[in-house]
mmCIF file of C-alpha atoms in Angstrom:
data_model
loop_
_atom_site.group_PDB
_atom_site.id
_atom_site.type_symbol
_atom_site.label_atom_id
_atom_site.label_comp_id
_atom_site.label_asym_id
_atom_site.label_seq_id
_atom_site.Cartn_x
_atom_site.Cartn_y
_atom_site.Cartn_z
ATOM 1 C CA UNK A 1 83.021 166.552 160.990
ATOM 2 C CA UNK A 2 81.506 166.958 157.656
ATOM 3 C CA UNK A 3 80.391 170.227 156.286
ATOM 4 C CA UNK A 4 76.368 170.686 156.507
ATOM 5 C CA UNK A 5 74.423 170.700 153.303
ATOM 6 C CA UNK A 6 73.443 174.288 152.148
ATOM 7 C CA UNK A 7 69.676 175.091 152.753
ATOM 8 C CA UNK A 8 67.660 174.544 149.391
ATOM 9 C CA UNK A 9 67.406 178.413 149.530
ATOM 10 C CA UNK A 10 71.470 178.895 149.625
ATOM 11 C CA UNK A 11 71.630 175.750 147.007
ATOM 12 C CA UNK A 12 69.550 177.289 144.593
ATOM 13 C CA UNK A 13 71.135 180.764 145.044
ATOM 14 C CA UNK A 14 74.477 179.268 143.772
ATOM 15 C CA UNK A 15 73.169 177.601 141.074
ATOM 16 C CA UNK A 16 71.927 180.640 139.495
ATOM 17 C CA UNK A 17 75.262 182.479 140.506
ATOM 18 C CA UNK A 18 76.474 179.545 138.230
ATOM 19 C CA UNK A 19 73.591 179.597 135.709
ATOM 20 C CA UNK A 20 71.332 182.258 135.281
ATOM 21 C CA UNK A 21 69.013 180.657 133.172
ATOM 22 C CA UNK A 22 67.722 178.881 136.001
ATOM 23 C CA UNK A 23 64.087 178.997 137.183
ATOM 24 C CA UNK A 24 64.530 179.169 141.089
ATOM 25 C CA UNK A 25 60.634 177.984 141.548
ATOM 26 C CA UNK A 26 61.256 174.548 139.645
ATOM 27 C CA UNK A 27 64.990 174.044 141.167
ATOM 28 C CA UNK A 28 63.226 174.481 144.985
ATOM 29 C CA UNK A 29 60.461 172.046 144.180
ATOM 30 C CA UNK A 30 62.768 169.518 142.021
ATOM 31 C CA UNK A 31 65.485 169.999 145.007
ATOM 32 C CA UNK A 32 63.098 169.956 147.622
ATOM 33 C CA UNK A 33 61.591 166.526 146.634
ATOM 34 C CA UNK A 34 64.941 164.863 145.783
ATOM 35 C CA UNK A 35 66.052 165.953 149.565
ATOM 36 C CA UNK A 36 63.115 164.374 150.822
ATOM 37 C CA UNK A 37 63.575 161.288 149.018
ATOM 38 C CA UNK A 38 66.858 161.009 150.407
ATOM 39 C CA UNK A 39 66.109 161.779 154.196
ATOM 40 C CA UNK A 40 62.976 159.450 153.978
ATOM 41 C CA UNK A 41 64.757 156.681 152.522
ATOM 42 C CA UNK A 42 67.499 156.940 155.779
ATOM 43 C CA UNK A 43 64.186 156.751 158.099
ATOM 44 C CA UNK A 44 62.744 154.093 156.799
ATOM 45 C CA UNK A 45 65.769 152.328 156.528
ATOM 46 C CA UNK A 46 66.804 153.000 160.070
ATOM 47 C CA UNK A 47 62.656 151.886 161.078
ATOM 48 C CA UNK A 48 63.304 148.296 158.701
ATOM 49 C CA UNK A 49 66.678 147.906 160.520
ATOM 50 C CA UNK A 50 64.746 148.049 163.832
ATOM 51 C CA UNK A 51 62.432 145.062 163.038
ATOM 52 C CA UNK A 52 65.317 143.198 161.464
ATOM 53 C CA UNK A 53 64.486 143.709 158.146
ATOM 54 C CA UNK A 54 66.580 145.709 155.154
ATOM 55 C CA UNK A 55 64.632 147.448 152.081
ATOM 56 C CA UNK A 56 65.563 144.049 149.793
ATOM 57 C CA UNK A 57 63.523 141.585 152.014
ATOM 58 C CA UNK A 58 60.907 144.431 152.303
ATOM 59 C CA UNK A 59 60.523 144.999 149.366
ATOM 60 C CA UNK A 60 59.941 141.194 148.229
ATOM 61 C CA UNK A 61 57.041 141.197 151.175
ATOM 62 C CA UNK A 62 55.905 144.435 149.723
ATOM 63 C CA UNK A 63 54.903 142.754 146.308
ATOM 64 C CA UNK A 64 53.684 139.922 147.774
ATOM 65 C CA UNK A 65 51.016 141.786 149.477
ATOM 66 C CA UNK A 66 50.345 143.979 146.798
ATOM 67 C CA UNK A 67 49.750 140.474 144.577
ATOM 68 C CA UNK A 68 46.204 140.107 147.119
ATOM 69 C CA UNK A 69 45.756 136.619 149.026
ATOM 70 C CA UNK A 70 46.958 134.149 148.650
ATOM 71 C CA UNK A 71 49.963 136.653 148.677
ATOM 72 C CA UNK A 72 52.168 134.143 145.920
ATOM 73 C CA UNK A 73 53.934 135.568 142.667
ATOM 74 C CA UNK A 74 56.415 133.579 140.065
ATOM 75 C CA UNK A 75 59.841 134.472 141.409
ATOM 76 C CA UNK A 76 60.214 136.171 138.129
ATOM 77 C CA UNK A 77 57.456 138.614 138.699
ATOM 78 C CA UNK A 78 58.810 139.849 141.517
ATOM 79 C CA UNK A 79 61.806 140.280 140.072
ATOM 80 C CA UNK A 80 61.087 142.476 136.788
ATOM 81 C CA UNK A 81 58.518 144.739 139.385
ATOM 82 C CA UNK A 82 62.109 145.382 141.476
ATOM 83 C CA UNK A 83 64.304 145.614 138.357
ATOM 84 C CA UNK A 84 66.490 142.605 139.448
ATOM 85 C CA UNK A 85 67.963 140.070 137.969
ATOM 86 C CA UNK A 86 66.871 136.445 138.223
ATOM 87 C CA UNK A 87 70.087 135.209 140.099
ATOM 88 C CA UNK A 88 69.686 138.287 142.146
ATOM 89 C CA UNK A 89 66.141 137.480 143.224
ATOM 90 C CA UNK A 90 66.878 133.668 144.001
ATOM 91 C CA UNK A 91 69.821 134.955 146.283
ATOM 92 C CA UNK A 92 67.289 137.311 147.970
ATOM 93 C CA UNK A 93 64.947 134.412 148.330
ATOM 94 C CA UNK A 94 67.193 131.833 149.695
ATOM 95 C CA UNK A 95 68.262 134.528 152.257
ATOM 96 C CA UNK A 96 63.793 135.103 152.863
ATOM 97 C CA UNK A 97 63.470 131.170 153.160
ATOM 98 C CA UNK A 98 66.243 131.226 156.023
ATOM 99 C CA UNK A 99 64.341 133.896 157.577
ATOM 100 C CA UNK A 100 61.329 132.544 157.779
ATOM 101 C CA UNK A 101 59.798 135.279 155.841
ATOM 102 C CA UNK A 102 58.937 133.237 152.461
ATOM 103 C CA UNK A 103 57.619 129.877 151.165
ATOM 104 C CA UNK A 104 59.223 128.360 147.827
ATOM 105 C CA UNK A 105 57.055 125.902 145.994
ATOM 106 C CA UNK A 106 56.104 124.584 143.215
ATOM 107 C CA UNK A 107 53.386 125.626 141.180
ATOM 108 C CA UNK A 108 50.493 123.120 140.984
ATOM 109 C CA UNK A 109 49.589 124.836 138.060
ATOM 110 C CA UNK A 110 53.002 124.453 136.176
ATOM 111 C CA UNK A 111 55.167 121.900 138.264
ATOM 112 C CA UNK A 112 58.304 123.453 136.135
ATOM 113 C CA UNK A 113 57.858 126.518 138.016
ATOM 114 C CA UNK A 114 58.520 127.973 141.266
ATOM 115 C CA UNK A 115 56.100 130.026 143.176
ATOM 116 C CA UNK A 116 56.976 132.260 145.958
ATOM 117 C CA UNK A 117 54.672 132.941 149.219
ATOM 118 C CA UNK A 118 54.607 134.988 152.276
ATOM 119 C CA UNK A 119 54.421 133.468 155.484
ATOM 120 C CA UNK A 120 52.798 133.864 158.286
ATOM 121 C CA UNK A 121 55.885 135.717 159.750
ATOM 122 C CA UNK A 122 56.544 137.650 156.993
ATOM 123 C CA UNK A 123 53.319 139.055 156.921
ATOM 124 C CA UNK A 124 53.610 139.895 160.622
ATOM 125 C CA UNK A 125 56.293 141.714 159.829
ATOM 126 C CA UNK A 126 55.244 144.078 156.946
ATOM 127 C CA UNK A 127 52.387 144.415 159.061
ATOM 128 C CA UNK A 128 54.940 145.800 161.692
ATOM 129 C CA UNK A 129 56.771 147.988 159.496
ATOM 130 C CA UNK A 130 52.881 149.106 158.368
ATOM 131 C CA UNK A 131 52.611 150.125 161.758
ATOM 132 C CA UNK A 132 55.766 151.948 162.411
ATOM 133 C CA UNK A 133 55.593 153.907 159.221
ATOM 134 C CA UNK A 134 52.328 154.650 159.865
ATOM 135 C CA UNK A 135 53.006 156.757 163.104
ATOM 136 C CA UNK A 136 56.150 158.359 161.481
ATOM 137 C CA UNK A 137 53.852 159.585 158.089
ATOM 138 C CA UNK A 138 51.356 160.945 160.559
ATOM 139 C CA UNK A 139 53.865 162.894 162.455
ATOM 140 C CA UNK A 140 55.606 163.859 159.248
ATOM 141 C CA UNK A 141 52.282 165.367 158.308
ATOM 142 C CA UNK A 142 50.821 166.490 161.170
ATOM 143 C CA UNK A 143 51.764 170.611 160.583
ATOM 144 C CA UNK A 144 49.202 169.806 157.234
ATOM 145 C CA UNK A 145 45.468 170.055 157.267
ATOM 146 C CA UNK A 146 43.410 167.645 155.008
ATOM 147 C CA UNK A 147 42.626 170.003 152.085
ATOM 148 C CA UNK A 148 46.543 170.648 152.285
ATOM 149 C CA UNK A 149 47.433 166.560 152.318
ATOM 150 C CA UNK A 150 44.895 166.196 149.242
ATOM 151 C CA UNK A 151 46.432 169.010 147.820
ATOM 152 C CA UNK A 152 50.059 167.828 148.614
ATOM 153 C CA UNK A 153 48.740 164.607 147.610
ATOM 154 C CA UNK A 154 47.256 165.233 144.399
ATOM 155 C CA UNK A 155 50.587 167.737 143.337
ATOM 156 C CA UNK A 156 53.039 164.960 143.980
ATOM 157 C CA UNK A 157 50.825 162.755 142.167
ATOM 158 C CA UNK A 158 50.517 164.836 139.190
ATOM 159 C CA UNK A 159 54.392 165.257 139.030
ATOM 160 C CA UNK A 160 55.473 161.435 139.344
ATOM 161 C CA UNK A 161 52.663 160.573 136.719
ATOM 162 C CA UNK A 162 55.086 163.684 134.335
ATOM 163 C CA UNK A 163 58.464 161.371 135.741
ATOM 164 C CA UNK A 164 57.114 158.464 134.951
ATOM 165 C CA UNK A 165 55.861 159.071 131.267
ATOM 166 C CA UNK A 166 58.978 160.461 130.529
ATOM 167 C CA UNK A 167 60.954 158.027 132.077
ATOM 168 C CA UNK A 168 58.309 154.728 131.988
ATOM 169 C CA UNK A 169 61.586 152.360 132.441
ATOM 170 C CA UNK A 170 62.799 154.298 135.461
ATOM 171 C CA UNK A 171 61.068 152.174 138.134
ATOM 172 C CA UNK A 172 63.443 149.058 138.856
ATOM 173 C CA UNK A 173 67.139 149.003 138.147
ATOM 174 C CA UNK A 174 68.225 151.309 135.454
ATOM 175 C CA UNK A 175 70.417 148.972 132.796
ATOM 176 C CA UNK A 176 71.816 152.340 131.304
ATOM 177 C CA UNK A 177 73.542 153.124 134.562
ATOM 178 C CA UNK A 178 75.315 149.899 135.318
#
């Protein structure tokens, strides 16, 4: 059986056993949030898996809803906003079309290119995962007030807007890492 994670409190007490330079306020929060990403990532996963769906096809019906009706983007849009490749995107496609999920068309605007659309289906089923998520953010929450969620809220907010001007080229697939 594997060996349980330290709490944040013991985590953070060994790195400064390590380091004492360390500021134990910013290691809990930085910690904190990077456990959290990790743990929510596993229950959402395990909530896609339920519907029959993995993060890669979500995502795709993710940006196709986010495009507005008539829910259609260029294949290569939806690519760069998941930091994919274009061979990796048609391969996530084809496996979409087979699904049901997505359309593949041409444009009428530009009969060169190819624009992908959400079906019917597929928006039944981010509506689905919509729902389930739903329910588990609410219960997530529910120990928080609304001043506390705004506050929560507006604290996360603040620090992703700090990650992401230091790191603008962080959101899709980080080249540097391959």
């Amino acid at each position: 059986m594997p060996e349980p994670e330290p709490t944040l409190d013991e985590q953070i007490a060994i790195y400064q056993r390590e380091y004492r330079d360390l500021d134990p306020q910013v290691e809990k929060v930085v910690n904190a949030v990077s456990r959290l990403d990790r743990r929510l990532s596993v229950a959402y996963g395990r909530q896609l898996a339920t519907l029959g769906l993995g993060s890669a096809e979500y995502e795709v019906l993710k940006a196709l809803v986010m495009a507005g009706r008539p829910y259609q983007l260029w294949p290569g849009t939806i690519a760069r906003r998941l930091g994919l490749t274009p061979a990796a995107m048609t391969h996530r496609i084809d496996r979409m079309l087979d699904q049901g999920l997505v359309t593949r068309e041409r444009d009428p605007d530009n009969r060169v290119r190819v624009i992908v659309g959400i079906t019917d289906e597929g928006r039944e089923k981010w509506l689905q995962v919509m729902r389930k998520a739903s329910v588990f953010e609410e219960e997530l929450l529910q120990d928080f007030g609304g001043d506390e969620r705004a506050q929560l809220g507006d604290f996360l907010t603040r620090l992703l807007r700090r990650v992401e001007h230091a790191q603008p080229d962080a959101g899709g697939r980080l080249t540097d890492l391959d």
